[in-house]
Amino acid sequence: MKPGAEADFELAMRALVDFALAFPGNHGVDVLRPQPGGSREYTVVHHFSDWRARKAFKDAPEYRVWMVRLRELTEQDPYIEERDGLGGWFTPPESPRPAPPARIKMALVTLIGAYPLTAALPRLGAWLLPTWPPLLLNVLVTAMIVAGLTWVVMPVLTRVFARWLFPPRPA
């Protein structure tokens, strides 16, 4: 949270928890507050009856309003990790979230993923749809490139290059 926003953050967090506890499918909320003198990060564990209840909660307009309100009181966007079943309980608390990769590494992996798509898809689109207006064809091809990068190429490349992008931290 932002320095000096502690009291406002606590009030907002309590109100969010009250809202969450009243939401259908909620099975409880645990809030782990930061230790004095240490990190200012809160950990919130929210339990739901099933994934549909969790999705309904996160899709609720009130949830989005709360996230905006809490974001105004924090220094950065919240780190949200969703886990099903017992897996979340067996994550060691000392396991820090990975630091974002260096920008040069992200740029190189993105180039590796984007180049083949930008080289092949415009030609393929022009070959398959030769009568389409160029502007419309460009919109379609660009949408295909973005979708391919988002849902196929970058998830695969992130797994392939995970050790390089997120090297293990020294113990």
GROMACS .gro file of N, CA and C in nm:
model
  513
    1MET      N    1   0.084  -0.117   0.000
    1MET     CA    2   0.000   0.000   0.000
    1MET      C    3   0.088   0.123   0.000
    2LYS      N    4   0.030   0.235  -0.037
    2LYS     CA    5   0.105   0.360  -0.040
    2LYS      C    6   0.135   0.405   0.102
    3PRO      N    7   0.256   0.456   0.124
    3PRO     CA    8   0.286   0.509   0.257
    3PRO      C    9   0.186   0.619   0.293
    4GLY      N   10   0.136   0.613   0.415
    4GLY     CA   11   0.039   0.712   0.461
    4GLY      C   12  -0.105   0.675   0.431
    5ALA      N   13  -0.127   0.569   0.353
    5ALA     CA   14  -0.263   0.528   0.318
    5ALA      C   15  -0.310   0.408   0.400
    6GLU      N   16  -0.236   0.376   0.505
    6GLU     CA   17  -0.265   0.256   0.582
    6GLU      C   18  -0.407   0.253   0.637
    7ALA      N   19  -0.451   0.361   0.700
    7ALA     CA   20  -0.585   0.364   0.762
    7ALA      C   21  -0.693   0.352   0.655
    8ASP      N   22  -0.680   0.427   0.545
    8ASP     CA   23  -0.778   0.419   0.436
    8ASP      C   24  -0.779   0.281   0.374
    9PHE      N   25  -0.661   0.221   0.359
    9PHE     CA   26  -0.652   0.087   0.301
    9PHE      C   27  -0.722  -0.014   0.392
   10GLU      N   28  -0.699  -0.006   0.522
   10GLU     CA   29  -0.763  -0.098   0.617
   10GLU      C   30  -0.915  -0.085   0.611
   11LEU      N   31  -0.965   0.039   0.606
   11LEU     CA   32  -1.111   0.059   0.597
   11LEU      C   33  -1.166  -0.001   0.468
   12ALA      N   34  -1.097   0.026   0.358
   12ALA     CA   35  -1.142  -0.028   0.229
   12ALA      C   36  -1.134  -0.181   0.229
   13MET      N   37  -1.028  -0.236   0.285
   13MET     CA   38  -1.013  -0.381   0.290
   13MET      C   39  -1.125  -0.444   0.373
   14ARG      N   40  -1.158  -0.384   0.488
   14ARG     CA   41  -1.267  -0.437   0.572
   14ARG      C   42  -1.399  -0.435   0.497
   15ALA      N   43  -1.427  -0.325   0.426
   15ALA     CA   44  -1.552  -0.314   0.350
   15ALA      C   45  -1.554  -0.416   0.235
   16LEU      N   46  -1.441  -0.437   0.169
   16LEU     CA   47  -1.434  -0.537   0.063
   16LEU      C   48  -1.459  -0.676   0.120
   17VAL      N   49  -1.401  -0.707   0.233
   17VAL     CA   50  -1.422  -0.838   0.295
   17VAL      C   51  -1.569  -0.856   0.331
   18ASP      N   52  -1.633  -0.753   0.384
   18ASP     CA   53  -1.776  -0.761   0.416
   18ASP      C   54  -1.857  -0.790   0.290
   19PHE      N   55  -1.825  -0.719   0.182
   19PHE     CA   56  -1.893  -0.744   0.054
   19PHE      C   57  -1.869  -0.888   0.009
   20ALA      N   58  -1.745  -0.934   0.016
   20ALA     CA   59  -1.710  -1.068  -0.029
   20ALA      C   60  -1.783  -1.175   0.053
   21LEU      N   61  -1.789  -1.156   0.185
   21LEU     CA   62  -1.854  -1.255   0.271
   21LEU      C   63  -2.003  -1.269   0.241
   22ALA      N   64  -2.065  -1.163   0.191
   22ALA     CA   65  -2.207  -1.167   0.158
   22ALA      C   66  -2.234  -1.222   0.019
   23PHE      N   67  -2.128  -1.245  -0.060
   23PHE     CA   68  -2.146  -1.289  -0.198
   23PHE      C   69  -2.180  -1.438  -0.203
   24PRO      N   70  -2.275  -1.478  -0.288
   24PRO     CA   71  -2.311  -1.621  -0.299
   24PRO      C   72  -2.191  -1.707  -0.338
   25GLY      N   73  -2.177  -1.820  -0.276
   25GLY     CA   74  -2.067  -1.912  -0.305
   25GLY      C   75  -1.940  -1.883  -0.229
   26ASN      N   76  -1.942  -1.780  -0.146
   26ASN     CA   77  -1.824  -1.746  -0.066
   26ASN      C   78  -1.811  -1.846   0.050
   27HIS      N   79  -1.690  -1.890   0.075
   27HIS     CA   80  -1.663  -1.981   0.187
   27HIS      C   81  -1.562  -1.923   0.284
   28GLY      N   82  -1.543  -1.792   0.280
   28GLY     CA   83  -1.455  -1.728   0.377
   28GLY      C   84  -1.341  -1.652   0.312
   29VAL      N   85  -1.290  -1.555   0.389
   29VAL     CA   86  -1.179  -1.472   0.345
   29VAL      C   87  -1.079  -1.465   0.459
   30ASP      N   88  -0.954  -1.493   0.430
   30ASP     CA   89  -0.846  -1.479   0.528
   30ASP      C   90  -0.756  -1.366   0.482
   31VAL      N   91  -0.726  -1.273   0.573
   31VAL     CA   92  -0.639  -1.161   0.542
   31VAL      C   93  -0.515  -1.171   0.630
   32LEU      N   94  -0.400  -1.180   0.566
   32LEU     CA   95  -0.272  -1.182   0.637
   32LEU      C   96  -0.211  -1.043   0.623
   33ARG      N   97  -0.203  -0.973   0.735
   33ARG     CA   98  -0.151  -0.836   0.732
   33ARG      C   99   0.002  -0.839   0.741
   34PRO      N  100   0.065  -0.734   0.688
   34PRO     CA  101   0.211  -0.729   0.693
   34PRO      C  102   0.261  -0.709   0.836
   35GLN      N  103   0.381  -0.758   0.860
   35GLN     CA  104   0.443  -0.740   0.990
   35GLN      C  105   0.500  -0.599   1.001
   36PRO      N  106   0.492  -0.537   1.118
   36PRO     CA  107   0.550  -0.402   1.134
   36PRO      C  108   0.698  -0.402   1.098
   37GLY      N  109   0.738  -0.301   1.024
   37GLY     CA  110   0.878  -0.288   0.987
   37GLY      C  111   0.919  -0.369   0.866
   38GLY      N  112   0.828  -0.450   0.813
   38GLY     CA  113   0.862  -0.534   0.698
   38GLY      C  114   0.792  -0.484   0.573
   39SER      N  115   0.757  -0.577   0.489
   39SER     CA  116   0.685  -0.546   0.366
   39SER      C  117   0.549  -0.484   0.400
   40ARG      N  118   0.495  -0.405   0.308
   40ARG     CA  119   0.361  -0.348   0.329
   40ARG      C  120   0.258  -0.428   0.250
   41GLU      N  121   0.292  -0.548   0.207
   41GLU     CA  122   0.202  -0.629   0.127
   41GLU      C  123   0.106  -0.709   0.213
   42TYR      N  124  -0.020  -0.709   0.171
   42TYR     CA  125  -0.123  -0.792   0.232
   42TYR      C  126  -0.139  -0.917   0.148
   43THR      N  127  -0.176  -1.026   0.213
   43THR     CA  128  -0.211  -1.148   0.141
   43THR      C  129  -0.356  -1.179   0.175
   44VAL      N  130  -0.437  -1.196   0.072
   44VAL     CA  131  -0.579  -1.226   0.091
   44VAL      C  132  -0.606  -1.361   0.027
   45VAL      N  133  -0.660  -1.453   0.106
   45VAL     CA  134  -0.698  -1.584   0.057
   45VAL      C  135  -0.850  -1.590   0.062
   46HIS      N  136  -0.910  -1.600  -0.054
   46HIS     CA  137  -1.056  -1.600  -0.066
   46HIS      C  138  -1.101  -1.738  -0.110
   47HIS      N  139  -1.188  -1.799  -0.032
   47HIS     CA  140  -1.235  -1.935  -0.059
   47HIS      C  141  -1.374  -1.931  -0.123
   48PHE      N  142  -1.393  -2.011  -0.226
   48PHE     CA  143  -1.522  -2.018  -0.295
   48PHE      C  144  -1.569  -2.162  -0.298
   49SER      N  145  -1.699  -2.179  -0.316
   49SER     CA  146  -1.755  -2.313  -0.322
   49SER      C  147  -1.709  -2.387  -0.448
   50ASP      N  148  -1.689  -2.314  -0.557
   50ASP     CA  149  -1.641  -2.373  -0.682
   50ASP      C  150  -1.593  -2.262  -0.775
   51TRP      N  151  -1.542  -2.301  -0.891
   51TRP     CA  152  -1.487  -2.203  -0.984
   51TRP      C  153  -1.595  -2.111  -1.040
   52ARG      N  154  -1.720  -2.160  -1.052
   52ARG     CA  155  -1.827  -2.074  -1.102
   52ARG      C  156  -1.856  -1.959  -1.004
   53ALA      N  157  -1.853  -1.990  -0.876
   53ALA     CA  158  -1.875  -1.886  -0.775
   53ALA      C  159  -1.762  -1.784  -0.779
   54ARG      N  160  -1.638  -1.831  -0.795
   54ARG     CA  161  -1.523  -1.741  -0.804
   54ARG      C  162  -1.535  -1.652  -0.927
   55LYS      N  163  -1.574  -1.710  -1.040
   55LYS     CA  164  -1.589  -1.633  -1.163
   55LYS      C  165  -1.701  -1.530  -1.148
   56ALA      N  166  -1.813  -1.568  -1.089
   56ALA     CA  167  -1.924  -1.474  -1.069
   56ALA      C  168  -1.880  -1.357  -0.982
   57PHE      N  169  -1.803  -1.387  -0.878
   57PHE     CA  170  -1.754  -1.282  -0.789
   57PHE      C  171  -1.663  -1.186  -0.867
   58LYS      N  172  -1.568  -1.241  -0.941
   58LYS     CA  173  -1.473  -1.157  -1.015
   58LYS      C  174  -1.539  -1.081  -1.130
   59ASP      N  175  -1.651  -1.132  -1.182
   59ASP     CA  176  -1.722  -1.065  -1.291
   59ASP      C  177  -1.821  -0.961  -1.240
   60ALA      N  178  -1.844  -0.958  -1.109
   60ALA     CA  179  -1.941  -0.864  -1.054
   60ALA      C  180  -1.891  -0.720  -1.068
   61PRO      N  181  -1.978  -0.629  -1.111
   61PRO     CA  182  -1.936  -0.488  -1.124
   61PRO      C  183  -1.883  -0.432  -0.993
   62GLU      N  184  -1.940  -0.474  -0.880
   62GLU     CA  185  -1.893  -0.424  -0.750
   62GLU      C  186  -1.748  -0.465  -0.724
   63TYR      N  187  -1.711  -0.585  -0.767
   63TYR     CA  188  -1.572  -0.631  -0.751
   63TYR      C  189  -1.477  -0.537  -0.825
   64ARG      N  190  -1.514  -0.503  -0.948
   64ARG     CA  191  -1.428  -0.414  -1.027
   64ARG      C  192  -1.416  -0.277  -0.961
   65VAL      N  193  -1.526  -0.227  -0.902
   65VAL     CA  194  -1.521  -0.100  -0.831
   65VAL      C  195  -1.426  -0.110  -0.712
   66TRP      N  196  -1.431  -0.222  -0.639
   66TRP     CA  197  -1.341  -0.241  -0.524
   66TRP      C  198  -1.196  -0.248  -0.569
   67MET      N  199  -1.169  -0.314  -0.679
   67MET     CA  200  -1.032  -0.324  -0.726
   67MET      C  201  -0.977  -0.186  -0.763
   68VAL      N  202  -1.060  -0.103  -0.824
   68VAL     CA  203  -1.018   0.034  -0.858
   68VAL      C  204  -0.990   0.111  -0.729
   69ARG      N  205  -1.078   0.099  -0.631
   69ARG     CA  206  -1.062   0.171  -0.504
   69ARG      C  207  -0.932   0.127  -0.433
   70LEU      N  208  -0.910  -0.003  -0.424
   70LEU     CA  209  -0.788  -0.051  -0.358
   70LEU      C  210  -0.664  -0.012  -0.438
   71ARG      N  211  -0.675  -0.011  -0.570
   71ARG     CA  212  -0.559   0.027  -0.654
   71ARG      C  213  -0.516   0.171  -0.627
   72GLU      N  214  -0.614   0.257  -0.596
   72GLU     CA  215  -0.583   0.397  -0.565
   72GLU      C  216  -0.500   0.409  -0.437
   73LEU      N  217  -0.507   0.307  -0.353
   73LEU     CA  218  -0.439   0.311  -0.224
   73LEU      C  219  -0.309   0.231  -0.223
   74THR      N  220  -0.272   0.174  -0.337
   74THR     CA  221  -0.153   0.090  -0.343
   74THR      C  222  -0.051   0.146  -0.441
   75GLU      N  223   0.071   0.097  -0.430
   75GLU     CA  224   0.179   0.144  -0.516
   75GLU      C  225   0.184   0.074  -0.651
   76GLN      N  226   0.124  -0.044  -0.659
   76GLN     CA  227   0.126  -0.119  -0.783
   76GLN      C  228   0.002  -0.206  -0.792
   77ASP      N  229  -0.024  -0.262  -0.909
   77ASP     CA  230  -0.139  -0.349  -0.927
   77ASP      C  231  -0.124  -0.471  -0.837
   78PRO      N  232  -0.236  -0.525  -0.790
   78PRO     CA  233  -0.225  -0.643  -0.704
   78PRO      C  234  -0.176  -0.764  -0.782
   79TYR      N  235  -0.106  -0.851  -0.712
   79TYR     CA  236  -0.062  -0.978  -0.770
   79TYR      C  237  -0.169  -1.079  -0.732
   80ILE      N  238  -0.238  -1.134  -0.831
   80ILE     CA  239  -0.348  -1.227  -0.805
   80ILE      C  240  -0.308  -1.362  -0.860
   81GLU      N  241  -0.314  -1.460  -0.774
   81GLU     CA  242  -0.283  -1.597  -0.814
   81GLU      C  243  -0.403  -1.683  -0.776
   82GLU      N  244  -0.461  -1.751  -0.872
   82GLU     CA  245  -0.577  -1.833  -0.847
   82GLU      C  246  -0.536  -1.979  -0.848
   83ARG      N  247  -0.583  -2.052  -0.747
   83ARG     CA  248  -0.551  -2.194  -0.737
   83ARG      C  249  -0.677  -2.272  -0.705
   84ASP      N  250  -0.689  -2.388  -0.766
   84ASP     CA  251  -0.801  -2.477  -0.738
   84ASP      C  252  -0.758  -2.584  -0.640
   85GLY      N  253  -0.852  -2.634  -0.566
   85GLY     CA  254  -0.827  -2.747  -0.477
   85GLY      C  255  -0.727  -2.716  -0.368
   86LEU      N  256  -0.651  -2.817  -0.332
   86LEU     CA  257  -0.558  -2.806  -0.220
   86LEU      C  258  -0.425  -2.743  -0.258
   87GLY      N  259  -0.401  -2.724  -0.388
   87GLY     CA  260  -0.271  -2.675  -0.433
   87GLY      C  261  -0.228  -2.546  -0.368
   88GLY      N  262  -0.322  -2.454  -0.348
   88GLY     CA  263  -0.289  -2.325  -0.288
   88GLY      C  264  -0.240  -2.335  -0.146
   89TRP      N  265  -0.284  -2.437  -0.074
   89TRP     CA  266  -0.242  -2.451   0.065
   89TRP      C  267  -0.101  -2.506   0.078
   90PHE      N  268  -0.048  -2.562  -0.029
   90PHE     CA  269   0.084  -2.621  -0.021
   90PHE      C  270   0.189  -2.538  -0.092
   91THR      N  271   0.161  -2.411  -0.116
   91THR     CA  272   0.258  -2.319  -0.171
   91THR      C  273   0.337  -2.259  -0.056
   92PRO      N  274   0.467  -2.281  -0.051
   92PRO     CA  275   0.544  -2.229   0.062
   92PRO      C  276   0.532  -2.078   0.072
   93PRO      N  277   0.503  -2.024   0.190
   93PRO     CA  278   0.488  -1.879   0.202
   93PRO      C  279   0.615  -1.802   0.169
   94GLU      N  280   0.730  -1.867   0.182
   94GLU     CA  281   0.854  -1.796   0.153
   94GLU      C  282   0.886  -1.792   0.004
   95SER      N  283   0.802  -1.856  -0.079
   95SER     CA  284   0.826  -1.853  -0.222
   95SER      C  285   0.783  -1.718  -0.278
   96PRO      N  286   0.879  -1.633  -0.314
   96PRO     CA  287   0.841  -1.503  -0.368
   96PRO      C  288   0.787  -1.517  -0.510
   97ARG      N  289   0.704  -1.423  -0.548
   97ARG     CA  290   0.658  -1.424  -0.687
   97ARG      C  291   0.778  -1.390  -0.775
   98PRO      N  292   0.779  -1.442  -0.897
   98PRO     CA  293   0.894  -1.414  -0.981
   98PRO      C  294   0.900  -1.266  -1.020
   99ALA      N  295   1.023  -1.217  -1.027
   99ALA     CA  296   1.042  -1.080  -1.075
   99ALA      C  297   1.017  -1.079  -1.225
  100PRO      N  298   0.966  -0.969  -1.278
  100PRO     CA  299   0.947  -0.965  -1.424
  100PRO      C  300   1.081  -0.978  -1.494
  101PRO      N  301   1.081  -1.044  -1.609
  101PRO     CA  302   1.207  -1.059  -1.683
  101PRO      C  303   1.260  -0.923  -1.729
  102ALA      N  304   1.387  -0.919  -1.760
  102ALA     CA  305   1.446  -0.798  -1.816
  102ALA      C  306   1.375  -0.765  -1.947
  103ARG      N  307   1.360  -0.638  -1.974
  103ARG     CA  308   1.288  -0.596  -2.094
  103ARG      C  309   1.354  -0.648  -2.222
  104ILE      N  310   1.485  -0.656  -2.224
  104ILE     CA  311   1.552  -0.708  -2.344
  104ILE      C  312   1.514  -0.854  -2.367
  105LYS      N  313   1.502  -0.931  -2.259
  105LYS     CA  314   1.461  -1.071  -2.273
  105LYS      C  315   1.318  -1.080  -2.325
  106MET      N  316   1.229  -0.997  -2.270
  106MET     CA  317   1.090  -0.998  -2.317
  106MET      C  318   1.084  -0.958  -2.464
  107ALA      N  319   1.163  -0.858  -2.503
  107ALA     CA  320   1.164  -0.813  -2.641
  107ALA      C  321   1.214  -0.923  -2.735
  108LEU      N  322   1.320  -0.993  -2.694
  108LEU     CA  323   1.375  -1.099  -2.780
  108LEU      C  324   1.276  -1.215  -2.796
  109VAL      N  325   1.212  -1.256  -2.687
  109VAL     CA  326   1.115  -1.366  -2.696
  109VAL      C  327   0.995  -1.322  -2.780
  110THR      N  328   0.951  -1.198  -2.763
  110THR     CA  329   0.840  -1.147  -2.845
  110THR      C  330   0.879  -1.145  -2.993
  111LEU      N  331   1.001  -1.103  -3.023
  111LEU     CA  332   1.049  -1.103  -3.162
  111LEU      C  333   1.047  -1.244  -3.219
  112ILE      N  334   1.094  -1.341  -3.142
  112ILE     CA  335   1.095  -1.481  -3.188
  112ILE      C  336   0.953  -1.527  -3.218
  113GLY      N  337   0.857  -1.484  -3.138
  113GLY     CA  338   0.718  -1.523  -3.161
  113GLY      C  339   0.649  -1.444  -3.270
  114ALA      N  340   0.677  -1.314  -3.277
  114ALA     CA  341   0.606  -1.228  -3.371
  114ALA      C  342   0.658  -1.240  -3.514
  115TYR      N  343   0.786  -1.257  -3.531
  115TYR     CA  344   0.843  -1.257  -3.667
  115TYR      C  345   0.778  -1.361  -3.759
  116PRO      N  346   0.768  -1.487  -3.719
  116PRO     CA  347   0.707  -1.584  -3.812
  116PRO      C  348   0.562  -1.549  -3.846
  117LEU      N  349   0.489  -1.498  -3.748
  117LEU     CA  350   0.349  -1.464  -3.774
  117LEU      C  351   0.337  -1.344  -3.868
  118THR      N  352   0.421  -1.242  -3.845
  118THR     CA  353   0.413  -1.123  -3.930
  118THR      C  354   0.470  -1.149  -4.069
  119ALA      N  355   0.554  -1.249  -4.082
  119ALA     CA  356   0.609  -1.282  -4.215
  119ALA      C  357   0.511  -1.369  -4.293
  120ALA      N  358   0.440  -1.459  -4.225
  120ALA     CA  359   0.357  -1.557  -4.295
  120ALA      C  360   0.210  -1.516  -4.310
  121LEU      N  361   0.151  -1.463  -4.205
  121LEU     CA  362   0.006  -1.439  -4.209
  121LEU      C  363  -0.038  -1.334  -4.311
  122PRO      N  364   0.034  -1.224  -4.332
  122PRO     CA  365  -0.011  -1.131  -4.436
  122PRO      C  366  -0.014  -1.195  -4.576
  123ARG      N  367   0.087  -1.274  -4.606
  123ARG     CA  368   0.092  -1.342  -4.737
  123ARG      C  369  -0.021  -1.445  -4.748
  124LEU      N  370  -0.041  -1.520  -4.641
  124LEU     CA  371  -0.148  -1.620  -4.639
  124LEU      C  372  -0.284  -1.553  -4.655
  125GLY      N  373  -0.305  -1.443  -4.585
  125GLY     CA  374  -0.431  -1.370  -4.595
  125GLY      C  375  -0.455  -1.317  -4.736
  126ALA      N  376  -0.352  -1.261  -4.797
  126ALA     CA  377  -0.364  -1.209  -4.933
  126ALA      C  378  -0.392  -1.321  -5.033
  127TRP      N  379  -0.334  -1.438  -5.009
  127TRP     CA  380  -0.355  -1.552  -5.098
  127TRP      C  381  -0.495  -1.609  -5.082
  128LEU      N  382  -0.543  -1.620  -4.955
  128LEU     CA  383  -0.676  -1.677  -4.930
  128LEU      C  384  -0.789  -1.579  -4.962
  129LEU      N  385  -0.765  -1.450  -4.947
  129LEU     CA  386  -0.871  -1.350  -4.964
  129LEU      C  387  -0.825  -1.240  -5.060
  130PRO      N  388  -0.795  -1.275  -5.185
  130PRO     CA  389  -0.737  -1.177  -5.278
  130PRO      C  390  -0.829  -1.061  -5.313
  131THR      N  391  -0.959  -1.078  -5.296
  131THR     CA  392  -1.052  -0.971  -5.336
  131THR      C  393  -1.088  -0.878  -5.221
  132TRP      N  394  -1.040  -0.907  -5.102
  132TRP     CA  395  -1.073  -0.822  -4.988
  132TRP      C  396  -1.002  -0.687  -5.000
  133PRO      N  397  -1.067  -0.580  -4.953
  133PRO     CA  398  -0.999  -0.450  -4.950
  133PRO      C  399  -0.876  -0.457  -4.858
  134PRO      N  400  -0.766  -0.396  -4.899
  134PRO     CA  401  -0.642  -0.407  -4.821
  134PRO      C  402  -0.657  -0.366  -4.674
  135LEU      N  403  -0.733  -0.262  -4.645
  135LEU     CA  404  -0.748  -0.218  -4.507
  135LEU      C  405  -0.820  -0.323  -4.424
  136LEU      N  406  -0.926  -0.382  -4.476
  136LEU     CA  407  -1.000  -0.486  -4.405
  136LEU      C  408  -0.915  -0.611  -4.387
  137LEU      N  409  -0.841  -0.647  -4.491
  137LEU     CA  410  -0.751  -0.762  -4.482
  137LEU      C  411  -0.644  -0.738  -4.375
  138ASN      N  412  -0.591  -0.616  -4.368
  138ASN     CA  413  -0.490  -0.582  -4.267
  138ASN      C  414  -0.547  -0.594  -4.126
  139VAL      N  415  -0.671  -0.550  -4.106
  139VAL     CA  416  -0.735  -0.562  -3.974
  139VAL      C  417  -0.748  -0.709  -3.935
  140LEU      N  418  -0.795  -0.792  -4.029
  140LEU     CA  419  -0.811  -0.934  -4.001
  140LEU      C  420  -0.678  -1.001  -3.969
  141VAL      N  421  -0.577  -0.975  -4.051
  141VAL     CA  422  -0.444  -1.035  -4.029
  141VAL      C  423  -0.385  -0.988  -3.897
  142THR      N  424  -0.397  -0.860  -3.866
  142THR     CA  425  -0.346  -0.808  -3.739
  142THR      C  426  -0.416  -0.874  -3.622
  143ALA      N  427  -0.547  -0.890  -3.631
  143ALA     CA  428  -0.622  -0.958  -3.524
  143ALA      C  429  -0.574  -1.103  -3.509
  144MET      N  430  -0.546  -1.170  -3.620
  144MET     CA  431  -0.496  -1.308  -3.614
  144MET      C  432  -0.358  -1.313  -3.549
  145ILE      N  433  -0.274  -1.216  -3.580
  145ILE     CA  434  -0.140  -1.211  -3.520
  145ILE      C  435  -0.150  -1.190  -3.369
  146VAL      N  436  -0.232  -1.093  -3.329
  146VAL     CA  437  -0.248  -1.065  -3.186
  146VAL      C  438  -0.305  -1.185  -3.114
  147ALA      N  439  -0.409  -1.247  -3.170
  147ALA     CA  440  -0.469  -1.364  -3.106
  147ALA      C  441  -0.369  -1.480  -3.098
  148GLY      N  442  -0.297  -1.501  -3.207
  148GLY     CA  443  -0.197  -1.608  -3.207
  148GLY      C  444  -0.088  -1.587  -3.103
  149LEU      N  445  -0.042  -1.463  -3.091
  149LEU     CA  446   0.060  -1.432  -2.990
  149LEU      C  447   0.004  -1.449  -2.849
  150THR      N  448  -0.118  -1.402  -2.827
  150THR     CA  449  -0.176  -1.402  -2.693
  150THR      C  450  -0.207  -1.542  -2.642
  151TRP      N  451  -0.272  -1.624  -2.725
  151TRP     CA  452  -0.323  -1.752  -2.676
  151TRP      C  453  -0.242  -1.873  -2.716
  152VAL      N  454  -0.150  -1.858  -2.809
  152VAL     CA  455  -0.074  -1.976  -2.852
  152VAL      C  456   0.077  -1.954  -2.838
  153VAL      N  457   0.129  -1.861  -2.913
  153VAL     CA  458   0.274  -1.847  -2.928
  153VAL      C  459   0.342  -1.804  -2.798
  154MET      N  460   0.297  -1.695  -2.737
  154MET     CA  461   0.367  -1.646  -2.618
  154MET      C  462   0.355  -1.740  -2.498
  155PRO      N  463   0.239  -1.804  -2.472
  155PRO     CA  464   0.238  -1.903  -2.363
  155PRO      C  465   0.338  -2.017  -2.386
  156VAL      N  466   0.349  -2.064  -2.512
  156VAL     CA  467   0.444  -2.171  -2.542
  156VAL      C  468   0.588  -2.120  -2.524
  157LEU      N  469   0.617  -2.002  -2.580
  157LEU     CA  470   0.754  -1.950  -2.569
  157LEU      C  471   0.791  -1.917  -2.424
  158THR      N  472   0.693  -1.872  -2.345
  158THR     CA  473   0.722  -1.845  -2.204
  158THR      C  474   0.761  -1.973  -2.132
  159ARG      N  475   0.693  -2.084  -2.164
  159ARG     CA  476   0.732  -2.212  -2.102
  159ARG      C  477   0.868  -2.258  -2.154
  160VAL      N  478   0.891  -2.246  -2.284
  160VAL     CA  479   1.018  -2.291  -2.343
  160VAL      C  480   1.136  -2.213  -2.285
  161PHE      N  481   1.120  -2.082  -2.270
  161PHE     CA  482   1.229  -1.996  -2.223
  161PHE      C  483   1.219  -1.962  -2.074
  162ALA      N  484   1.138  -2.036  -1.999
  162ALA     CA  485   1.114  -2.002  -1.857
  162ALA      C  486   1.242  -1.992  -1.776
  163ARG      N  487   1.334  -2.083  -1.793
  163ARG     CA  488   1.457  -2.081  -1.713
  163ARG      C  489   1.543  -1.959  -1.745
  164TRP      N  490   1.536  -1.914  -1.870
  164TRP     CA  491   1.612  -1.796  -1.910
  164TRP      C  492   1.540  -1.668  -1.866
  165LEU      N  493   1.407  -1.666  -1.883
  165LEU     CA  494   1.330  -1.548  -1.845
  165LEU      C  495   1.323  -1.530  -1.694
  166PHE      N  496   1.305  -1.640  -1.621
  166PHE     CA  497   1.289  -1.636  -1.476
  166PHE      C  498   1.394  -1.724  -1.410
  167PRO      N  499   1.521  -1.683  -1.412
  167PRO     CA  500   1.625  -1.768  -1.353
  167PRO      C  501   1.600  -1.784  -1.202
  168PRO      N  502   1.639  -1.899  -1.148
  168PRO     CA  503   1.620  -1.921  -1.003
  168PRO      C  504   1.697  -1.817  -0.923
  169ARG      N  505   1.633  -1.771  -0.817
  169ARG     CA  506   1.698  -1.675  -0.730
  169ARG      C  507   1.794  -1.747  -0.637
  170PRO      N  508   1.908  -1.686  -0.608
  170PRO     CA  509   2.001  -1.752  -0.516
  170PRO      C  510   1.937  -1.767  -0.378
  171ALA      N  511   1.966  -1.876  -0.312
  171ALA     CA  512   1.907  -1.905  -0.180
  171ALA      C  513   1.969  -1.818  -0.073
   0.00000   0.00000   0.00000
